[in-house]
Coordinates of C-alpha atoms in Angstrom, one line a residue:
Chain A
M204 CA 7.9 28.5 29.6
K205 CA 8.4 27.1 33.7
H206 CA 4.8 27.9 34.6
L207 CA 3.5 25.6 31.5
I208 CA 7.0 23.1 31.9
A209 CA 5.1 22.8 35.9
T210 CA 1.5 22.4 34.1
T211 CA 2.4 19.4 32.1
A212 CA 4.2 17.0 34.6
L213 CA 1.1 18.0 36.2
A214 CA -0.5 17.0 33.7
S215 CA 1.2 13.9 33.2
V216 CA 1.5 12.6 36.7
A217 CA -2.4 12.6 36.6
L218 CA -2.9 11.1 33.4
T219 CA -0.1 7.9 34.1
P220 CA -2.5 5.5 35.4
I221 CA -0.8 4.1 38.6
A222 CA 2.4 1.9 37.6
A223 CA 2.0 -2.0 38.9
T224 CA 4.0 -2.6 42.0
A225 CA 5.3 -6.6 41.3
A226 CA 4.4 -7.2 44.6
E227 CA 0.4 -7.0 44.3
C228 CA -1.3 -9.6 41.7
T229 CA -4.1 -9.2 41.5
N230 CA -4.9 -11.8 38.7
D231 CA -8.3 -9.8 37.3
T232 CA -7.4 -10.8 33.5
W233 CA -7.1 -14.3 34.7
N234 CA -10.1 -14.5 37.0
R235 CA -12.4 -12.8 34.1
I236 CA -11.5 -16.3 31.6
Q237 CA -12.6 -18.0 34.3
E238 CA -15.5 -16.1 34.8
R239 CA -16.4 -15.7 31.6
G240 CA -15.8 -18.9 30.4
K241 CA -14.1 -17.3 27.5
I242 CA -10.4 -16.4 26.3
V243 CA -10.2 -14.1 24.0
V244 CA -6.9 -14.3 22.2
G245 CA -5.9 -11.4 19.9
V246 CA -3.9 -13.4 16.0
K247 CA -3.3 -11.9 13.0
A248 CA -5.6 -12.6 10.0
D249 CA -3.2 -11.6 7.4
Y250 CA -0.1 -13.4 8.2
K251 CA -0.2 -17.0 6.1
P252 CA 0.2 -19.5 7.9
W253 CA 0.5 -18.2 11.5
G254 CA -3.3 -16.2 12.2
F255 CA -4.9 -15.8 8.5
R256 CA -8.4 -16.5 6.7
D257 CA -9.5 -20.0 5.1
T258 CA -11.5 -19.8 2.5
D259 CA -14.6 -20.0 4.5
G260 CA -14.2 -17.0 6.7
S261 CA -13.0 -18.6 9.7
I262 CA -9.2 -17.7 11.2
V263 CA -6.8 -21.0 10.8
G264 CA -3.1 -21.3 11.1
M265 CA 0.0 -22.1 14.1
E266 CA -1.0 -19.2 16.1
I267 CA -4.6 -20.2 16.2
D268 CA -3.8 -23.6 17.1
M269 CA -1.3 -22.2 20.5
A270 CA -4.5 -20.5 21.1
Q271 CA -6.8 -23.4 20.6
D272 CA -4.6 -25.4 23.2
V273 CA -4.0 -22.6 25.7
A274 CA -8.2 -22.6 25.8
E275 CA -8.3 -26.2 26.2
T276 CA -5.7 -26.3 29.2
L277 CA -7.6 -23.5 30.4
G278 CA -11.2 -25.2 29.8
V279 CA -12.3 -22.0 28.7
E280 CA -13.7 -21.5 25.1
L281 CA -11.6 -19.3 22.2
E282 CA -12.9 -16.2 21.0
L283 CA -10.6 -15.3 18.9
T284 CA -10.4 -11.7 17.2
P285 CA -7.7 -10.0 14.9
V286 CA -5.3 -7.6 15.4
V287 CA -3.0 -5.9 13.7
A288 CA 0.5 -5.0 13.4
S289 CA 0.2 -1.1 14.9
N290 CA -3.2 -2.4 17.6
R291 CA -2.5 -5.3 18.9
M292 CA -0.1 -3.6 22.1
Q293 CA -3.3 -1.2 22.4
F294 CA -5.9 -4.3 22.2
L295 CA -4.3 -6.2 25.1
E296 CA -3.7 -3.1 27.4
Q297 CA -7.4 -1.5 27.1
G298 CA -8.2 -5.5 27.6
Q299 CA -10.2 -5.8 24.4
I300 CA -7.9 -9.6 24.6
D301 CA -6.2 -10.8 27.3
L302 CA -3.6 -12.7 25.7
M303 CA -1.5 -11.7 22.3
I304 CA 0.2 -14.4 19.9
A305 CA 0.2 -12.1 17.0
T306 CA 3.6 -12.6 15.7
M307 CA 5.0 -9.8 17.4
T308 CA 9.1 -9.9 18.0
D309 CA 10.0 -9.4 21.7
R310 CA 11.6 -6.7 22.1
A311 CA 12.5 -3.6 25.3
D312 CA 11.2 -1.3 24.8
R313 CA 7.6 -3.6 24.1
R314 CA 7.9 -5.0 27.8
E315 CA 7.7 -1.8 29.3
I316 CA 4.2 -2.5 27.7
V317 CA 3.4 -5.3 27.4
G318 CA 4.2 -8.3 29.5
I319 CA 5.8 -10.7 27.2
V320 CA 6.6 -13.2 28.2
G321 CA 9.5 -16.8 27.9
P322 CA 10.8 -19.2 26.5
N323 CA 10.1 -17.1 22.5
Y324 CA 7.8 -19.7 20.5
Y325 CA 9.8 -19.0 17.5
T326 CA 12.8 -16.5 15.6
S327 CA 12.9 -14.8 12.2
G328 CA 15.1 -12.7 10.5
T329 CA 14.3 -10.0 8.1
N330 CA 14.2 -10.3 5.0
I331 CA 12.3 -9.2 1.1
L332 CA 10.6 -10.5 -1.5
A333 CA 11.3 -8.9 -4.4
P334 CA 11.3 -9.3 -8.6
K335 CA 13.9 -11.8 -9.5
A336 CA 13.9 -9.4 -12.2
L337 CA 15.9 -6.7 -9.9
G338 CA 18.3 -10.0 -9.1
F339 CA 19.7 -7.6 -5.7
S340 CA 22.5 -9.3 -4.1
S341 CA 22.7 -7.0 -0.7
W342 CA 20.6 -4.9 1.2
D343 CA 22.7 -2.3 0.5
E344 CA 20.7 -2.2 -2.9
L345 CA 18.2 -1.5 -1.5
N346 CA 19.6 2.6 -0.8
G347 CA 16.8 5.6 -2.2
K348 CA 14.3 2.6 -3.6
P349 CA 10.8 2.4 -2.4
V350 CA 10.4 -0.9 -0.6
C351 CA 6.6 -1.7 0.4
G352 CA 6.5 -2.7 4.2
V353 CA 3.3 -3.1 7.2
Q354 CA 2.9 -0.4 9.6
G355 CA 4.2 -1.2 13.0
A356 CA 6.7 -3.9 11.7
F357 CA 9.7 -2.9 14.0
Y358 CA 12.2 -2.8 11.3
N359 CA 10.9 -0.3 8.8
Q360 CA 12.9 1.8 11.1
I361 CA 16.4 -0.3 10.8
I362 CA 15.9 -0.8 6.9
E363 CA 15.8 3.0 6.0
D364 CA 18.3 4.0 9.0
K365 CA 20.9 1.4 7.9
Y366 CA 19.9 1.1 4.1
G367 CA 18.6 4.0 3.0
A368 CA 15.3 2.1 1.7
Q369 CA 11.8 3.9 1.5
I370 CA 9.6 2.7 3.5
V371 CA 5.9 2.9 2.0
A372 CA 4.0 1.3 5.0
F373 CA 0.8 0.1 4.1
G374 CA -1.8 -0.9 7.3
G375 CA -1.7 -4.5 6.2
S376 CA 0.3 -7.4 4.0
A377 CA -2.7 -8.0 2.1
E378 CA -2.1 -4.2 0.3
A379 CA 1.4 -4.1 0.6
R380 CA 1.8 -7.4 -1.3
Q381 CA -1.1 -5.8 -4.0
A382 CA 0.9 -2.6 -3.9
L383 CA 4.3 -5.4 -4.9
R384 CA 2.7 -6.7 -8.0
D385 CA 1.5 -3.4 -8.7
K386 CA 5.1 -2.9 -9.0
K387 CA 4.8 0.4 -7.0
C388 CA 8.5 -0.6 -5.3
V389 CA 10.9 -2.4 -5.6
A390 CA 11.2 -5.1 -2.8
F391 CA 8.4 -5.9 0.0
V392 CA 10.1 -6.1 3.8
Y393 CA 9.2 -9.5 5.8
D394 CA 9.6 -11.6 8.0
D395 CA 11.6 -14.3 6.5
S396 CA 9.3 -17.7 7.1
S397 CA 6.3 -16.3 6.1
I398 CA 8.6 -14.7 3.0
G399 CA 9.2 -18.4 2.4
S400 CA 5.8 -19.9 2.9
A401 CA 4.3 -17.3 0.3
I402 CA 7.3 -18.5 -2.0
A403 CA 6.3 -21.6 -1.7
S404 CA 2.9 -21.7 -2.1
G405 CA 3.5 -20.6 -5.8
E406 CA 2.4 -17.7 -6.1
W407 CA 5.2 -15.8 -5.8
A408 CA 6.8 -17.7 -9.3
D409 CA 8.5 -14.2 -10.7
F410 CA 10.2 -13.7 -7.4
E411 CA 12.5 -14.5 -4.4
M412 CA 14.3 -14.2 -1.6
P413 CA 17.4 -13.2 -2.7
L414 CA 18.8 -11.5 1.1
A415 CA 20.6 -13.3 3.7
S416 CA 18.1 -12.1 6.6
E417 CA 19.3 -9.9 8.8
D418 CA 18.1 -9.4 12.9
D419 CA 17.1 -13.1 13.5
S420 CA 14.6 -12.1 16.9
P421 CA 12.7 -13.9 19.0
W422 CA 9.0 -13.8 18.9
G423 CA 6.9 -13.2 21.8
L424 CA 3.2 -13.4 23.3
A425 CA 1.7 -11.1 25.6
V426 CA -0.6 -10.7 28.5
P427 CA -1.4 -7.5 29.9
K428 CA 1.7 -5.8 31.3
G429 CA -0.1 -6.4 35.5
E430 CA -0.1 -10.6 34.7
E431 CA 2.6 -10.8 34.1
S432 CA 4.5 -11.9 36.8
C433 CA 1.2 -13.1 38.3
V434 CA -0.4 -16.6 37.7
F435 CA -1.1 -15.6 34.1
G436 CA 2.0 -14.4 33.2
R437 CA 3.2 -18.1 35.1
F438 CA 1.1 -19.9 33.6
M439 CA 1.5 -18.8 29.4
T440 CA 5.4 -19.0 29.9
G441 CA 4.6 -22.8 31.1
M442 CA 2.7 -23.1 28.5
Q443 CA 5.6 -22.5 25.8
Y444 CA 7.2 -24.3 27.5
G445 CA 6.0 -27.4 27.6
W446 CA 5.4 -26.5 23.6
H447 CA 8.5 -26.4 23.8
Q448 CA 9.3 -30.1 26.2
D449 CA 6.4 -32.0 23.7
G450 CA 7.2 -31.3 20.3
S451 CA 4.0 -29.3 19.6
L452 CA 6.1 -26.3 17.9
I453 CA 7.1 -28.5 15.5
E454 CA 4.6 -30.6 14.6
W455 CA 2.7 -27.4 13.8
E456 CA 5.2 -25.3 12.2
T457 CA 5.3 -29.5 9.8
K458 CA 1.9 -28.5 9.8
W459 CA 1.6 -25.7 8.9
G460 CA 3.9 -26.0 6.0
I461 CA 6.5 -23.7 7.9
K462 CA 10.5 -23.9 7.1
P463 CA 11.6 -26.0 9.9
T464 CA 14.4 -23.4 12.0
A465 CA 17.1 -24.4 14.1
Y466 CA 15.4 -22.5 17.3
L467 CA 12.7 -25.1 18.0
Q468 CA 14.7 -28.1 17.0
N469 CA 17.9 -27.0 19.5
L470 CA 15.6 -25.5 22.1
N471 CA 13.2 -29.4 22.1
A472 CA 17.0 -31.1 22.3
K473 CA 17.5 -29.1 25.0
L474 CA 14.7 -29.4 26.9
A475 CA 14.2 -32.9 26.2
D476 CA 12.5 -35.1 29.2
P477 CA 15.3 -37.2 31.1
V478 CA 13.5 -40.0 32.5
A479 CA 10.9 -40.2 29.5
E480 CA 10.9 -43.3 27.5
Chain B
M279 CA 20.8 19.8 24.1
T280 CA 18.6 23.1 25.4
G281 CA 17.0 22.8 28.9
F282 CA 12.8 22.2 27.4
E283 CA 14.9 19.0 25.1
A284 CA 15.8 17.9 28.6
F285 CA 12.8 18.4 30.7
F286 CA 11.4 15.8 27.8
V287 CA 14.2 13.6 27.9
Q288 CA 13.8 13.3 31.2
L289 CA 10.2 13.5 31.4
A290 CA 10.5 10.5 29.1
E291 CA 12.1 8.4 31.8
D292 CA 10.3 9.5 34.7
F293 CA 6.9 8.3 33.0
P294 CA 8.1 5.8 30.4
R295 CA 4.0 6.1 29.1
W296 CA 4.4 10.0 28.4
N297 CA 7.8 9.8 25.4
F298 CA 8.0 13.5 23.9
I299 CA 10.3 12.1 21.5
W300 CA 9.6 15.0 18.5
L301 CA 10.1 17.3 20.9
Y302 CA 13.6 16.7 21.3
D303 CA 14.8 14.0 18.2
E304 CA 15.1 16.1 15.3
K305 CA 14.8 12.5 13.2
Q306 CA 11.1 12.4 14.7
A307 CA 10.2 16.1 14.8
G308 CA 11.0 16.4 11.3
R309 CA 8.8 13.6 10.8
I310 CA 5.7 14.8 11.6
L311 CA 6.2 17.9 10.3
S312 CA 6.8 16.2 7.2
G313 CA 3.1 14.6 8.1
L314 CA 1.9 17.9 8.6
W315 CA 2.2 19.4 5.6
M316 CA 1.3 16.9 3.6
T317 CA -1.6 17.1 5.5
V318 CA -1.9 20.9 4.5
K319 CA -1.0 20.1 0.5
L320 CA -3.9 17.2 0.7
S321 CA -6.0 19.4 2.6
F322 CA -5.6 23.0 0.8
A323 CA -6.2 20.4 -2.9
C324 CA -9.0 18.7 -1.1
V325 CA -10.6 21.7 -0.5
L326 CA -9.7 23.5 -3.6
F327 CA -11.3 20.8 -6.1
S328 CA -14.0 20.0 -4.2
L329 CA -15.7 22.7 -4.7
V330 CA -14.8 23.4 -8.8
I331 CA -17.0 20.5 -8.4
G332 CA -19.3 21.7 -6.5
I333 CA -19.7 25.3 -8.8
A334 CA -19.5 23.1 -12.3
G335 CA -22.2 20.0 -11.1
A336 CA -24.6 22.8 -9.3
W337 CA -24.0 24.7 -12.7
L338 CA -25.1 21.5 -14.9
Q339 CA -27.7 20.4 -12.9
G340 CA -30.0 23.5 -14.2
A341 CA -28.6 22.8 -17.5
R342 CA -31.1 22.3 -20.3
N343 CA -29.6 19.1 -21.4
R344 CA -31.4 16.4 -20.0
I345 CA -28.1 13.6 -20.4
L346 CA -26.0 16.2 -18.6
R347 CA -28.1 16.5 -15.6
A348 CA -28.9 12.6 -15.3
G349 CA -25.0 12.6 -14.7
V350 CA -24.8 14.9 -12.7
Q351 CA -27.4 13.1 -10.8
G352 CA -25.3 9.6 -11.2
Y353 CA -21.8 11.2 -10.6
I354 CA -23.2 12.3 -7.4
Q355 CA -25.5 9.2 -5.9
F356 CA -22.6 7.1 -6.7
F357 CA -20.1 9.3 -4.6
R358 CA -22.3 10.1 -1.9
N359 CA -23.8 6.6 -1.5
T360 CA -20.4 4.7 -1.4
P361 CA -18.1 5.1 1.7
P362 CA -15.3 6.9 0.8
L363 CA -12.7 4.8 2.3
V364 CA -13.8 2.4 -0.7
Q365 CA -13.8 4.9 -3.3
L366 CA -10.2 5.8 -2.6
L367 CA -8.6 1.9 -2.4
F368 CA -10.7 1.5 -5.8
F369 CA -8.6 4.3 -7.2
Y370 CA -5.4 3.3 -6.0
F371 CA -5.6 -0.5 -6.8
A372 CA -8.0 -0.7 -9.4
L373 CA -8.6 2.3 -11.0
G374 CA -4.7 2.8 -10.5
Q375 CA -3.6 -0.2 -13.1
F376 CA -4.9 1.8 -16.1
T377 CA -2.8 4.4 -15.8
P378 CA 0.2 5.3 -17.7
V379 CA 3.5 4.7 -16.3
V380 CA 7.0 5.5 -15.7
T381 CA 9.2 2.8 -15.5
G382 CA 11.1 3.6 -13.3
P383 CA 15.5 4.0 -14.0
D384 CA 15.9 0.3 -12.0
G385 CA 13.7 -0.6 -14.8
W386 CA 10.3 -2.0 -13.2
T387 CA 9.6 -0.6 -11.1
E388 CA 6.5 1.4 -12.8
V389 CA 6.0 4.4 -11.1
P390 CA 2.3 5.6 -12.2
V391 CA 1.9 9.0 -13.6
I392 CA -0.5 9.6 -10.5
S393 CA 0.6 8.9 -7.3
A394 CA -1.4 7.9 -4.1
A395 CA -1.7 11.8 -2.6
G396 CA -2.8 12.3 -6.8
W397 CA -5.2 9.7 -6.2
A398 CA -6.0 10.8 -2.5
I399 CA -6.9 14.3 -3.7
I400 CA -8.9 12.6 -6.6
S401 CA -10.6 10.2 -4.5
L402 CA -11.8 12.5 -1.5
S403 CA -12.1 15.8 -3.8
F404 CA -14.8 14.2 -5.9
F405 CA -16.5 12.0 -2.5
A406 CA -16.9 15.7 -0.6
G407 CA -17.4 17.8 -4.5
A408 CA -20.4 15.5 -4.5
F409 CA -21.8 16.9 -1.3
N410 CA -20.6 20.2 -2.6
V411 CA -23.0 20.3 -5.6
E412 CA -25.9 19.3 -3.4
I413 CA -25.1 21.8 -1.2
F414 CA -24.5 24.4 -3.3
R415 CA -27.6 23.6 -5.1
A416 CA -29.9 24.1 -1.9
G417 CA -27.9 27.3 -1.8
I418 CA -29.4 27.9 -5.4
E419 CA -33.1 27.2 -5.1
A420 CA -33.0 29.5 -2.2
V421 CA -32.9 32.5 -4.6
P422 CA -36.1 33.8 -5.5
Y423 CA -37.9 33.0 -8.6
S424 CA -39.0 36.7 -8.5
T425 CA -35.2 37.6 -8.4
R426 CA -34.8 35.2 -11.2
E427 CA -37.4 36.7 -13.7
A428 CA -36.2 40.2 -12.8
A429 CA -32.9 39.1 -14.2
E430 CA -34.2 37.9 -17.2
A431 CA -36.5 41.0 -17.6
L432 CA -33.1 42.9 -17.9
G433 CA -32.6 40.7 -20.6
M434 CA -29.6 38.7 -19.3
S435 CA -28.8 35.4 -21.0
R436 CA -28.8 32.1 -18.2
T437 CA -25.4 32.3 -18.2
Q438 CA -24.8 36.0 -16.8
T439 CA -28.2 34.7 -14.9
F440 CA -26.1 32.3 -13.0
T441 CA -22.8 34.3 -12.2
N442 CA -24.0 37.0 -11.9
V443 CA -27.6 37.6 -9.4
V444 CA -28.1 33.4 -8.2
F445 CA -24.6 32.5 -7.9
P446 CA -23.2 35.3 -5.6
L447 CA -26.3 35.0 -3.7
A448 CA -26.9 31.4 -4.2
L449 CA -22.8 30.9 -2.1
R450 CA -23.8 33.4 0.2
V451 CA -26.8 31.0 1.8
S452 CA -24.4 27.6 1.1
I453 CA -21.6 29.2 3.2
P454 CA -22.8 27.4 6.9
A455 CA -22.7 24.2 5.4
L456 CA -20.2 24.3 2.9
N457 CA -18.3 24.7 6.1
N458 CA -19.8 21.5 7.6
N459 CA -18.7 19.3 4.4
L460 CA -14.9 21.3 4.2
V461 CA -14.1 20.5 7.6
N462 CA -15.5 16.9 7.3
L463 CA -13.4 16.8 3.9
V464 CA -10.0 18.0 6.1
K465 CA -10.7 15.4 8.7
T466 CA -11.2 13.1 5.8
T467 CA -7.6 13.6 5.1
T468 CA -6.1 11.0 7.7
Q469 CA -8.0 8.3 5.0
A470 CA -4.9 8.7 2.8
F471 CA -3.0 6.7 5.6
A472 CA -4.8 3.1 4.2
I473 CA -3.1 3.7 0.5
A474 CA 0.5 5.2 2.2
V475 CA 0.3 8.6 1.2
P476 CA 2.8 10.1 4.6
E477 CA 0.3 12.8 5.9
L478 CA -0.8 13.4 9.5
L479 CA -2.0 10.2 10.4
Y480 CA 0.6 7.8 9.2
E481 CA 3.7 9.9 10.0
S482 CA 1.9 9.3 13.5
V483 CA 1.5 6.0 13.9
S484 CA 4.6 5.2 12.3
V485 CA 6.6 7.1 15.5
W486 CA 4.7 5.4 17.8
N487 CA 4.7 1.6 16.1
D488 CA 8.9 2.3 16.3
F489 CA 8.3 3.8 19.6
P490 CA 5.4 2.5 21.5
S491 CA 6.6 4.8 24.6
A492 CA 5.4 7.7 22.7
Q493 CA 2.0 7.0 21.8
N494 CA 0.0 8.8 23.9
P495 CA 1.8 12.3 23.2
T496 CA 1.4 11.3 19.4
M497 CA -2.4 10.9 19.7
L498 CA -2.5 14.0 22.2
L499 CA -0.9 15.8 19.4
L500 CA -2.9 14.0 16.5
F501 CA -6.1 16.0 18.7
V502 CA -3.8 19.2 18.8
V503 CA -2.9 19.8 15.4
Y504 CA -6.6 18.8 13.9
L505 CA -8.0 21.3 15.8
G506 CA -5.6 24.0 14.9
L507 CA -6.2 23.3 11.6
V508 CA -10.1 22.4 11.6
G509 CA -9.9 25.8 13.7
V510 CA -7.8 28.0 10.8
L511 CA -10.3 26.5 8.1
V512 CA -13.4 27.6 9.8
F513 CA -11.9 30.6 11.2
G514 CA -11.3 31.8 7.1
M515 CA -14.8 30.6 6.3
N516 CA -16.2 32.5 9.4
S517 CA -14.2 35.8 7.7
W518 CA -15.3 35.0 3.8
E519 CA -18.8 35.0 5.2
R520 CA -18.9 37.9 7.5
K521 CA -17.1 39.9 4.8
M522 CA -19.4 39.1 2.0
R523 CA -22.7 40.1 3.8
I524 CA -25.3 41.9 1.8
P525 CA -26.9 44.4 4.6
G526 CA -31.2 43.0 4.1
Y527 CA -29.9 39.7 2.8
G528 CA -30.0 36.6 4.6
Q529 CA -29.7 38.7 7.7

C-alpha cells in the first residue's frame, strides 16, 4: 500500500505540468496570434442566439460578434472553432483555441483550470423548458422525474442534488431538445435567457418557462491559464470593460433578440463616462 | 476517513489536476460503478446478440431461397457500410418515435417500450452482427468441400451437416477474427453516450464536468477499465479457443 502511494505520488508529480508562476509572462498565445495574423476563438454552434449555425452553415450570434470585435481590435483574422460544454476548457488548455467565448458560467473550480477574466460579460439563471400541460410551479415537482439536460452544464448536479430530478444529459442541446419533443423527459433544464429566446422564436408553442430562475450566475470568457494576468488576459478585461461602457453588449443583446438583462443595464450605468458628452 | 482516502484528499489539494474524487467521495464512486455496470451489461448483451445474428446470418447465406440470401446480403451491406454512431442516432431518434409507448405517471411523458439502453443494444448488435456474419462465412468456406461431401455420403440432411459438421469446424477457424470484432464491439459501447445511456463514458464525463479537477484521473481510469474489460473478454476467448482445439485441425 505504502509503495503504491509513493508510486502514485511520484507519478502525479511527474505528470503534473509545472505550475504557472504568476511572476513570468511568456505571452505565448498573444505572440502566436500576432505571428499567425489570426485568432482562433472557441464558440458554441448550438446555443441560439449566442452562437448557432445560420441557414448557410456559418456560425453567427452574439458571442461571434464579440469574437469579431476582438479580432478587429487586434487587427487579425478571425477563425471560429465550434466547442461544446464538455470540451471547451480542454480545447483552450491544449491550445486548439486561443480564446473561449462559449456561454460558460464563471465558477471557482473552473478558474483553476482556465483564465477567466472579468468583468463578466453576461449573467443568466437556470430554468426549465416544460410542456404547459404539466403545469409545473415549483422546482420540487421535478423530484424523481426524468429531466433532459446537456453534458457539461454546472447546474445538472445542483438540480439532481437539490431537487432530486433525474438528469438525462445529452452531448448537445439539439439532442436534448429533440428528446423533450419526443416526450422522453418532463422538462429541459438550461439557462433562462436561452429558453426565453427559444420560446420567443415561436417553435415551442405548447411549452413554457414556468419556474423562478435559480442560481443567477455570471458568464465568463477565458484565455489560457498562463495568460490570465499577462497581456492577453489584461487585454480581454479591457475589451469587456469597453463593451460594458459603450453599450456594445446591450446593442448586441437587442440585435439578437435577447431579453434585456438588468445586469448589463446596471453595469453600463455604473461605468458611464462622466466626461463624454 | 481512512488513511487511503485522506491521502487522495491531500493529493487533490497539492495537485489541483489530480483529484481522484471517486476514491474518497462515495457519490462519485457510485456514479462510476453504476456506469461500469451499465457498460458490462451492454457489452454482454451486444456480444451475445451479435453472435446469434452472426450464426443465423451465416446459416441463411447458404439457404436455397434466393430472397433470403439477398435479404442477408442487404442487411450486411447496410449495417457494415454505415457508421455505427449514425445507426444509433437513427434508431433512437427516428425509429424510436414509431415504437409503442407507455404514458408515464405524470400523464405527459411517454416512456418508449424500448429504452435508450435497449436501442443501444439493438443497434450495436446489428452492427457487430453484420461483421460476424461475414466472419462466420469465411470460416464456413474454409471447411473443405470433401468434408461436406463425406457428411452427405453418410446421409445427413443440410441442417444436420451444418450443425454437426460444418459449423463446429467453421467456428474454430472464425475465432481469431471473431475476437477482433468482439473487442471492437466492447469498445464501441461507449457510443451509447450519444443517446445518454448512463454507461461508463457518460458517467465519467459527467464526473469531470462536475469536477474539472478530476479530469485526468478519470481519463486514466477509463483507459485502465477498458483495458481490463477487453482483457477479460480476450482471456475468455483465448481459453475457449484452446478448449475447442481439435488435434490435427488448424494447428
